[in-house]
Coordinates of C-alpha atoms and ligand atoms in Angstrom, one line a residue:
M1 CA 23.8 11.5 -7.2
T2 CA 22.9 7.9 -7.0
R3 CA 21.6 6.3 -3.9
S4 CA 24.7 4.2 -3.2
A5 CA 27.0 7.3 -3.6
Y6 CA 25.2 9.3 -0.9
T7 CA 26.6 9.3 2.6
V8 CA 24.1 10.1 5.3
P9 CA 25.4 13.1 7.4
P10 CA 25.6 12.7 11.2
I11 CA 22.2 13.4 12.7
A12 CA 21.6 13.6 16.5
A13 CA 19.4 10.7 17.7
E14 CA 16.9 13.1 19.3
R15 CA 16.2 14.7 16.0
L16 CA 15.3 11.3 14.4
P17 CA 11.5 11.5 14.9
D18 CA 11.4 15.0 13.2
L19 CA 13.6 13.7 10.4
L20 CA 11.3 10.8 9.8
R21 CA 8.3 13.1 9.6
A22 CA 10.0 15.7 7.4
M23 CA 11.7 13.2 5.1
P24 CA 10.3 13.0 1.5
K25 CA 8.9 9.5 0.8
A26 CA 6.7 7.4 -1.5
E27 CA 3.8 5.3 -0.2
L28 CA 3.3 2.2 -2.3
H29 CA 1.0 0.1 -0.2
M30 CA -2.2 1.8 0.8
H31 CA -5.7 0.6 0.0
I32 CA -7.7 3.7 -0.6
E33 CA -10.8 2.1 0.9
G34 CA -8.7 1.5 4.1
S35 CA -8.2 5.3 4.4
L36 CA -11.9 5.9 5.1
E37 CA -12.0 7.4 8.5
P38 CA -15.0 6.6 10.7
E39 CA -16.1 10.3 10.7
Q40 CA -16.0 10.4 6.9
M41 CA -17.8 7.0 6.8
F42 CA -20.7 8.4 8.9
A43 CA -20.8 11.6 6.7
L44 CA -21.0 9.5 3.5
A45 CA -23.6 7.2 5.1
A46 CA -25.8 10.2 5.8
R47 CA -25.2 11.7 2.4
N48 CA -26.2 8.5 0.7
G49 CA -28.9 7.3 3.0
V50 CA -27.0 4.1 4.0
A51 CA -27.6 2.5 7.4
L52 CA -24.4 1.5 9.3
K53 CA -24.2 -1.4 11.7
Y54 CA -22.7 0.8 14.4
P55 CA -24.7 3.6 16.2
S56 CA -21.8 6.0 16.6
V57 CA -18.2 6.8 15.5
Q58 CA -16.9 5.6 18.8
S59 CA -18.7 2.3 18.7
L60 CA -17.3 1.7 15.2
K61 CA -13.8 2.6 16.4
D62 CA -14.2 0.2 19.3
A63 CA -14.9 -2.6 16.8
Y64 CA -11.4 -2.2 15.3
V65 CA -9.8 -5.0 17.2
F66 CA -8.7 -7.9 15.0
N67 CA -7.1 -11.3 15.5
N68 CA -6.2 -11.9 11.9
L69 CA -6.6 -10.6 8.3
Q70 CA -10.1 -12.1 7.8
E71 CA -11.6 -10.4 10.8
F72 CA -10.3 -7.1 9.5
L73 CA -11.6 -7.7 5.9
D74 CA -15.1 -8.4 7.2
I75 CA -15.3 -5.0 8.9
Y76 CA -13.5 -3.2 6.0
H77 CA -16.0 -4.6 3.6
D78 CA -19.0 -3.3 5.6
G79 CA -17.3 0.2 5.5
T80 CA -17.2 0.2 1.7
M81 CA -21.0 0.1 1.6
V82 CA -21.2 3.9 2.1
L83 CA -19.4 4.6 -1.2
K84 CA -21.9 5.2 -4.0
T85 CA -20.9 8.0 -6.4
E86 CA -17.9 9.2 -8.3
Q87 CA -17.8 12.2 -5.9
D88 CA -17.6 9.8 -2.9
F89 CA -14.5 8.1 -4.4
Y90 CA -13.0 11.5 -5.3
D91 CA -13.6 12.8 -1.8
M92 CA -12.2 9.7 -0.1
A93 CA -9.0 9.9 -2.2
C94 CA -8.6 13.6 -1.6
A95 CA -8.9 13.1 2.1
Y96 CA -6.1 10.6 2.0
L97 CA -3.9 12.7 -0.3
A98 CA -4.2 15.7 2.1
R99 CA -3.0 13.4 4.9
A100 CA -0.2 12.0 2.8
Q101 CA 0.9 15.6 1.9
A102 CA 1.1 16.4 5.6
D103 CA 3.4 13.4 6.0
N104 CA 5.7 14.6 3.2
V105 CA 4.7 11.8 0.8
L106 CA 5.8 13.0 -2.6
H107 CA 4.4 10.1 -4.6
T108 CA 1.8 7.4 -3.9
E109 CA 0.5 4.4 -5.7
L110 CA -3.0 3.7 -4.4
F111 CA -4.5 0.2 -4.3
F112 CA -8.2 0.0 -5.1
D113 CA -10.5 -2.7 -6.2
T114 CA -13.6 -2.6 -8.3
Q115 CA -15.0 -6.1 -7.4
T116 CA -16.1 -4.9 -3.9
H117 CA -18.1 -2.1 -5.4
T118 CA -19.5 -3.9 -8.5
G119 CA -20.6 -6.5 -6.0
H120 CA -22.8 -3.8 -4.5
G121 CA -24.2 -2.7 -7.8
L122 CA -21.9 0.1 -8.7
S123 CA -20.1 0.3 -12.1
A124 CA -16.4 0.0 -12.3
D125 CA -16.4 3.3 -14.2
T126 CA -17.8 5.2 -11.2
V127 CA -15.0 3.9 -9.0
I128 CA -12.2 4.4 -11.5
N129 CA -13.3 7.9 -12.7
G130 CA -13.7 9.2 -9.1
L131 CA -10.3 7.9 -8.0
Y132 CA -8.5 8.9 -11.1
Q133 CA -9.7 12.5 -11.0
A134 CA -8.2 12.8 -7.5
C135 CA -4.9 11.4 -8.8
A136 CA -5.0 13.8 -11.7
D137 CA -5.6 16.7 -9.3
A138 CA -2.9 15.6 -6.9
P139 CA 0.0 17.7 -8.3
A140 CA -2.0 21.0 -8.2
K141 CA -4.0 20.3 -5.1
F142 CA -1.5 18.5 -2.9
G143 CA 1.9 19.1 -4.5
M144 CA 2.5 15.3 -5.1
T145 CA 2.0 12.6 -7.7
A146 CA -0.4 9.7 -7.4
S147 CA -1.3 6.7 -9.5
L148 CA -3.6 3.7 -9.3
I149 CA -3.1 -0.1 -8.9
L150 CA -6.2 -2.2 -9.5
C151 CA -6.3 -5.3 -7.1
F152 CA -8.1 -8.5 -7.9
L153 CA -9.8 -10.0 -4.9
R154 CA -8.2 -13.4 -4.4
H155 CA -11.1 -15.0 -2.6
L156 CA -13.1 -14.6 -5.8
S157 CA -12.5 -16.8 -8.9
E158 CA -10.1 -16.5 -11.8
E159 CA -13.1 -15.9 -14.1
E160 CA -14.2 -13.0 -12.0
A161 CA -10.7 -11.5 -12.1
F162 CA -10.8 -11.7 -15.9
E163 CA -14.1 -9.9 -15.9
C164 CA -12.7 -7.2 -13.6
L165 CA -9.7 -6.7 -15.9
E166 CA -12.1 -6.5 -18.9
Q167 CA -14.2 -3.8 -17.2
A168 CA -11.0 -1.8 -16.5
L169 CA -9.7 -1.8 -20.0
P170 CA -11.6 1.2 -21.2
H171 CA -9.6 3.0 -18.5
R172 CA -6.3 1.4 -19.3
D173 CA -4.4 4.7 -19.3
K174 CA -5.7 5.6 -15.8
I175 CA -4.2 2.5 -14.1
V176 CA -0.5 1.9 -13.7
G177 CA -0.6 -1.7 -12.4
I178 CA -2.4 -4.8 -11.2
G179 CA -2.3 -6.2 -7.7
L180 CA -3.8 -9.0 -5.6
A181 CA -5.5 -8.5 -2.3
S182 CA -8.0 -9.9 0.2
S183 CA -8.0 -13.3 2.0
E184 CA -4.5 -14.8 1.4
V185 CA -4.4 -18.3 2.9
G186 CA -6.0 -20.8 0.6
H187 CA -5.8 -18.5 -2.4
P188 CA -2.3 -18.8 -3.7
P189 CA -0.9 -16.6 -6.4
E190 CA -0.9 -19.4 -9.0
K191 CA -4.8 -19.2 -9.0
F192 CA -4.3 -16.0 -11.0
A193 CA -1.4 -17.0 -13.3
R194 CA -3.4 -16.6 -16.5
V195 CA -5.0 -13.3 -15.7
Y196 CA -1.6 -11.9 -14.6
A197 CA -0.1 -13.1 -17.9
R198 CA -2.9 -11.2 -19.7
A199 CA -2.3 -8.1 -17.6
R200 CA 1.4 -8.3 -18.4
Q201 CA 0.7 -8.5 -22.2
L202 CA -1.4 -5.3 -21.7
G203 CA 1.5 -3.5 -20.3
F204 CA 0.4 -3.3 -16.6
R205 CA 3.1 -3.2 -13.9
L206 CA 2.5 -6.2 -11.6
V207 CA 2.5 -6.5 -7.8
A208 CA 0.9 -9.0 -5.4
H209 CA 0.2 -9.4 -1.7
A210 CA 2.2 -12.5 -0.6
G211 CA 3.6 -13.7 2.7
E212 CA 1.5 -11.5 4.9
E213 CA 0.0 -14.5 6.7
A214 CA 0.7 -17.3 4.2
P215 CA 4.1 -19.2 4.0
P216 CA 7.1 -18.4 1.8
A217 CA 5.7 -20.6 -1.0
Y218 CA 3.2 -17.9 -1.8
I219 CA 6.1 -15.4 -2.3
W220 CA 8.0 -17.8 -4.5
S221 CA 4.9 -18.2 -6.7
A222 CA 4.2 -14.5 -6.8
L223 CA 7.8 -14.1 -8.1
D224 CA 8.1 -17.1 -10.4
V225 CA 4.5 -17.7 -11.6
L226 CA 3.0 -14.2 -11.6
Q227 CA 6.3 -12.5 -12.3
V228 CA 5.6 -9.5 -10.1
E229 CA 7.9 -6.5 -9.7
R230 CA 7.1 -5.9 -6.0
I231 CA 5.9 -8.1 -3.1
D232 CA 3.3 -6.5 -0.8
H233 CA 4.1 -7.4 2.8
G234 CA 6.4 -10.4 2.2
V235 CA 7.4 -10.5 5.9
Q236 CA 7.1 -14.4 6.0
A237 CA 10.1 -14.6 3.7
I238 CA 12.2 -14.5 6.9
H239 CA 11.5 -18.2 7.4
D240 CA 13.2 -19.2 4.1
A241 CA 16.9 -18.4 3.8
A242 CA 17.0 -19.1 0.0
L243 CA 14.1 -16.8 -0.5
M244 CA 15.8 -14.0 1.5
Q245 CA 18.8 -14.4 -0.7
R246 CA 16.7 -14.3 -3.9
L247 CA 14.9 -11.1 -2.8
A248 CA 18.2 -9.4 -1.9
Q249 CA 19.9 -10.5 -5.1
D250 CA 17.0 -9.4 -7.3
K251 CA 16.5 -6.1 -5.4
M252 CA 12.9 -7.2 -5.2
P253 CA 11.0 -4.5 -3.2
L254 CA 8.8 -5.5 -0.3
T255 CA 6.1 -3.0 0.7
V256 CA 6.0 -3.7 4.5
C257 CA 3.3 -2.3 6.7
P258 CA 4.4 -2.5 10.4
L259 CA 1.2 -1.2 12.1
S260 CA -1.0 -3.4 9.9
N261 CA 1.1 -6.4 10.9
L262 CA 0.8 -5.4 14.6
K263 CA -3.0 -4.9 14.4
L264 CA -3.6 -8.2 12.5
C265 CA -1.3 -10.1 14.9
V266 CA 1.3 -11.1 12.3
F267 CA 3.8 -10.0 15.0
P268 CA 2.9 -9.9 18.7
T269 CA 4.7 -6.6 19.3
L270 CA 6.4 -4.0 17.0
A271 CA 9.7 -4.8 18.8
Q272 CA 9.5 -8.3 17.3
H273 CA 8.9 -7.0 13.7
N274 CA 11.5 -8.2 11.2
I275 CA 11.9 -5.1 9.0
G276 CA 15.3 -4.2 10.6
R277 CA 16.5 -7.8 9.8
M278 CA 15.2 -7.4 6.3
L279 CA 17.2 -4.2 5.8
D280 CA 20.3 -5.8 7.3
A281 CA 19.9 -8.7 4.9
G282 CA 20.1 -6.2 2.0
I283 CA 16.4 -6.4 1.1
C284 CA 14.7 -3.4 -0.6
A285 CA 12.1 -3.0 2.1
T286 CA 9.8 0.1 2.4
I287 CA 7.4 1.3 5.1
N288 CA 3.7 1.9 4.3
S289 CA 0.4 2.2 6.1
D290 CA -1.9 -0.4 4.3
D291 CA -5.3 0.6 5.8
P292 CA -4.4 3.6 8.0
A293 CA -8.0 4.4 9.2
Y294 CA -8.2 0.9 10.7
F295 CA -4.6 0.2 11.8
G296 CA -3.9 3.2 14.0
G297 CA -1.7 5.4 11.9
Y298 CA -0.7 7.0 8.5
I299 CA 2.8 6.5 7.1
N300 CA 4.7 8.8 9.5
E301 CA 3.1 7.1 12.5
N302 CA 4.4 3.8 11.0
F303 CA 7.9 5.2 10.7
T304 CA 8.1 6.8 14.1
Q305 CA 6.6 3.8 16.0
T306 CA 8.7 1.3 14.1
F307 CA 11.9 3.2 14.6
A308 CA 11.3 3.7 18.3
A309 CA 10.4 0.0 18.8
L310 CA 13.4 -1.4 16.8
G311 CA 16.0 1.3 17.5
L312 CA 16.6 2.1 13.9
N313 CA 18.8 5.0 12.9
A314 CA 19.1 7.8 10.3
Q315 CA 20.9 5.5 7.9
H316 CA 17.9 3.1 8.0
A317 CA 15.6 6.2 7.4
Y318 CA 17.5 7.2 4.3
T319 CA 17.6 3.7 3.0
L320 CA 13.8 3.2 3.5
A321 CA 13.0 6.5 1.8
A322 CA 15.4 5.9 -1.1
N323 CA 13.9 2.4 -1.4
S324 CA 10.4 3.8 -1.7
F325 CA 11.4 6.0 -4.7
E326 CA 13.5 3.1 -6.2
A327 CA 10.6 0.7 -5.9
S328 CA 8.0 3.1 -7.3
F329 CA 6.7 3.1 -10.9
I330 CA 7.7 6.7 -11.6
D331 CA 10.0 7.6 -14.5
A332 CA 13.7 8.1 -14.0
S333 CA 13.6 12.0 -14.2
L334 CA 10.9 12.3 -11.5
R335 CA 12.8 9.7 -9.4
Q336 CA 15.9 11.8 -9.6
R337 CA 14.0 14.9 -8.6
Y338 CA 12.5 13.2 -5.6
M339 CA 15.9 11.7 -4.5
H340 CA 17.4 15.1 -4.7
R341 CA 14.7 16.5 -2.4
L342 CA 15.3 13.6 0.0
Q343 CA 19.1 14.4 0.2
E344 CA 18.3 18.1 0.7
V345 CA 16.2 17.3 3.7
F346 CA 18.9 15.1 5.2
E347 CA 21.5 17.8 4.6
G348 CA 19.2 20.2 6.5
F349 CA 19.2 18.0 9.5
S350 CA 22.9 17.5 9.7
Ligands
HPA401 N1 -4.1 -7.7 3.0 C1 -4.9 -8.2 2.1 N2 -5.9 -7.5 1.5 C2 -6.2 -6.3 2.0 C3 -5.4 -5.7 3.0 C4 -4.4 -6.4 3.5 O1 -3.7 -6.0 4.4 N3 -6.0 -4.5 3.1 C5 -7.0 -4.4 2.3 N4 -7.1 -5.5 1.6
ZN402 ZN1 -2.5 -4.5 1.8

């Protein structure tokens, strides 16, 4: 049954939080380094003999107060210093996959970057092999599928992005797509036009962060210059009616991260978040956790808090879950299987 042909059965409002948690879903915007919980960070620091800036787990957690993206990125970068070996990357990814499984995530596409780690003297091979092994083990270990999206760091140069792509090429078959992350304002998508064109030639699927903090122009150029297939965040599109229409018409997915937006002060409160308006405008929005260890919740927490704040209903829940499978880079037969499981859960709640 196709998505549009499915009618959501009546579901009592008080059962909505349980439905949100039980509902099969895909997570498409999650930076694996942003899933490193303070406890695991301290354990890895001890294992690898790395000194942390904070004396305790609690003092580290207390530092997770951010006024904007850059303040977060600085702390996030410090946290990555504890990762040294293939095993570390494997363990970090498995810890996330276990949490995702508990949240009924059936498929995830994990962002990672190699430039952070090669900047600390690790090889790209160490990063990619560790993460890939976790993704390869995901079906047997966690009953889900997982793939990898390599992000260029946009505060670095085009030349460095080309170098990053080159280092990943021996691992071409372990990586589904290319993304663009890090400090957005001042680093527009067009800075990476040529390296995205090269990635497209190599057959990578393309996504980019755009319109998290920066204006709609960044979303237009991600679409028209980089020719991406999904926009990560994209919430600033609301300020441009023509862009909203374009996104809806093209069924261009947005991977929205409500708790991230709250923590980074993109919206003052969740009640002011625009994801409800995006859905009402016919945009293919999805809900994701971005950097859950830093932003106060994994994907189900994003769903339950956002639904409570905005008064969204079971129809919105179904649309968001269906959008997540629609927007993912899985093949048609797997998508159909996952959609079937989604509808079974909805039937079970009726
Ligand atoms: N935005 C941009 N870059 C990032 C983010 C984010 O939310 N998280 C990790 N890298
Ligand atoms: Zn992100």
